Amino acid sequence: KGVRFAGCALYYGDTNTYIHTASAGIIGDVWFTGGTQLDGYMNKAINIVGNGSTIENVHFDNIYIRGVNGPVAVDISNTVGYTVQDILFDNCWLANITGIAIQSTSVEAVNINNCSFREVSNAAAMCVEYSGCTRFVFSNNSMVRDGSAFTNYFAQIESNCNYFTAVGNLGAG
């Protein structure tokens, strides 16, 4: 616990940042801040997977994610019976993504606030997806589509989600 990545530049790779737990471990109090860049063409920028233990209190503040060619840029998921909670995105900039920008599956409190999404292209689906999630906030985000970038909709919050707020988002343009 208590790991800080401030102002780091992380380039390329299949998966740029991977946080995974197993065998009753706990990962928490992890911060990516101060202009950290996840840049270069990769298949996945961030992958957070709870499998057998707890991941909690992971912050992405003022980070830059650009150039993801895989189906999901940021993938946050959980195995049933374990805990992935309090994953926070604030004032982030995500651009040049082919696929879903952020996908959260069966997790709690993945909050996405004040983020800008630019040139996210996913003709078959959405920019942000919540599936089976609880207690989250999706607020004051914007999406700008330039050139040929296209998504069917900004955010998809599936019917199996509970206790959430989505307000102040701008998905036009």
XYZ file of C-alpha atoms in Angstrom:
173
model
C 0.000 0.000 0.000
C 0.992 3.607 -0.482
C 2.541 3.645 -3.973
C 2.878 6.930 -5.943
C 3.562 7.434 -9.646
C 3.976 11.195 -10.140
C 4.849 12.646 -13.513
C 5.811 9.305 -15.045
C 5.942 8.771 -18.815
C 5.034 5.191 -19.733
C 5.244 4.325 -23.420
C 4.027 1.465 -25.591
C 3.663 -2.156 -24.514
C 0.778 -4.581 -24.833
C -0.742 -3.490 -21.505
C 0.812 -0.327 -20.134
C -0.332 -0.538 -16.479
C -1.546 -3.815 -14.920
C -2.864 -4.090 -11.348
C -3.862 -7.621 -10.334
C -4.472 -9.390 -7.045
C -4.684 -13.043 -6.118
C -4.594 -15.283 -3.043
C -6.176 -12.978 -0.457
C -3.808 -10.056 -1.043
C -4.734 -6.382 -0.766
C -3.621 -3.604 -3.089
C -4.596 -0.049 -2.176
C -3.605 3.569 -1.805
C -2.091 3.737 -5.301
C -1.827 7.126 -7.039
C -1.018 8.102 -10.629
C -0.728 11.909 -10.566
C 0.916 15.079 -11.767
C 0.977 14.705 -15.534
C 1.588 10.974 -15.733
C 1.395 9.848 -19.372
C 0.314 6.473 -20.699
C 1.278 7.086 -24.295
C 2.118 5.306 -27.491
C 0.139 2.737 -29.340
C -0.753 -0.135 -27.019
C -3.549 -2.705 -26.781
C -4.629 -1.631 -23.288
C -3.575 1.380 -21.210
C -4.807 0.184 -17.798
C -5.998 -3.241 -16.674
C -7.242 -3.659 -13.088
C -8.360 -7.197 -12.228
C -9.572 -8.387 -8.829
C -9.210 -12.145 -8.608
C -9.054 -13.623 -5.151
C -8.557 -10.520 -3.029
C -9.066 -6.750 -2.754
C -8.068 -3.759 -4.868
C -9.128 -0.421 -3.396
C -8.370 3.282 -3.368
C -6.597 3.649 -6.736
C -6.415 7.228 -8.071
C -5.792 8.508 -11.596
C -5.531 12.299 -11.252
C -4.551 14.581 -14.140
C -3.234 11.776 -16.315
C -2.907 11.574 -20.080
C -3.859 8.438 -22.022
C -3.334 8.465 -25.769
C -3.104 5.876 -28.514
C -4.908 2.628 -27.645
C -5.708 0.197 -30.467
C -7.227 -2.660 -28.445
C -10.913 -3.245 -27.788
C -10.774 -1.564 -24.314
C -8.351 1.186 -23.227
C -9.078 0.997 -19.476
C -10.508 -2.325 -18.259
C -11.606 -2.645 -14.615
C -13.140 -5.982 -13.621
C -13.750 -8.252 -10.687
C -14.286 -11.934 -10.022
C -17.514 -12.604 -8.119
C -17.017 -12.713 -4.360
C -14.009 -10.412 -4.233
C -13.638 -6.640 -4.049
C -12.538 -3.985 -6.503
C -13.650 -0.608 -5.171
C -12.889 3.090 -5.082
C -11.121 3.457 -8.410
C -11.105 7.202 -9.127
C -10.501 9.083 -12.387
C -10.397 12.876 -12.063
C -9.321 15.517 -14.613
C -7.955 12.942 -17.053
C -7.539 13.307 -20.822
C -8.082 10.255 -23.032
C -7.592 10.451 -26.805
C -7.025 8.459 -29.990
C -8.702 5.319 -28.708
C -10.124 2.614 -30.949
C -12.655 0.755 -28.809
C -14.226 1.403 -25.410
C -12.340 4.078 -23.462
C -13.265 2.873 -19.928
C -15.107 -0.367 -19.132
C -16.080 -1.265 -15.562
C -17.520 -4.714 -14.855
C -18.849 -5.938 -11.467
C -16.967 -3.354 -9.412
C -17.921 -0.741 -6.817
C -17.319 3.021 -6.852
C -15.477 3.538 -10.121
C -15.906 7.302 -10.273
C -15.139 9.208 -13.478
C -15.264 12.985 -13.032
C -14.145 16.027 -15.039
C -12.498 13.929 -17.771
C -12.137 14.751 -21.479
C -12.521 12.069 -24.129
C -11.326 12.996 -27.622
C -11.259 10.970 -30.817
C -12.649 7.786 -29.293
C -13.801 5.597 -32.150
C -16.026 2.615 -31.441
C -18.646 2.302 -34.163
C -20.245 -0.748 -32.548
C -20.711 0.591 -29.037
C -19.985 3.271 -26.441
C -17.159 5.379 -25.065
C -17.690 4.441 -21.356
C -19.469 1.337 -20.030
C -20.642 0.314 -16.562
C -21.946 -3.267 -16.213
C -22.959 -4.830 -12.881
C -21.481 -1.886 -10.957
C -22.672 -0.153 -7.790
C -22.129 3.154 -5.982
C -20.469 5.186 -8.728
C -20.456 8.738 -10.073
C -20.058 9.712 -13.744
C -20.067 13.518 -13.814
C -18.951 16.614 -15.693
C -17.162 14.719 -18.458
C -17.018 15.687 -22.127
C -16.544 13.809 -25.372
C -15.380 15.415 -28.625
C -15.421 13.492 -31.873
C -13.015 14.765 -34.523
C -12.726 13.637 -38.109
C -13.944 10.081 -38.565
C -14.089 9.160 -34.849
C -17.528 7.762 -34.000
C -19.312 6.106 -31.080
C -22.999 5.228 -30.824
C -23.251 6.940 -27.418
C -21.077 8.478 -24.720
C -21.915 6.220 -21.766
C -23.781 2.969 -21.294
C -24.989 2.223 -17.783
C -26.547 -1.209 -17.906
C -29.721 -2.191 -16.063
C -27.773 -4.393 -13.618
C -26.155 -1.297 -12.033
C -27.361 0.229 -8.734
C -26.854 3.372 -6.642
C -25.232 5.724 -9.139
C -25.273 9.330 -10.334
C -24.629 10.536 -13.874
C -24.882 14.310 -14.261
C -23.405 17.240 -16.182
C -21.877 15.226 -19.034
C -21.544 16.559 -22.570
C -21.401 13.888 -25.243
C -21.925 16.012 -28.350
C -19.469 17.449 -30.777
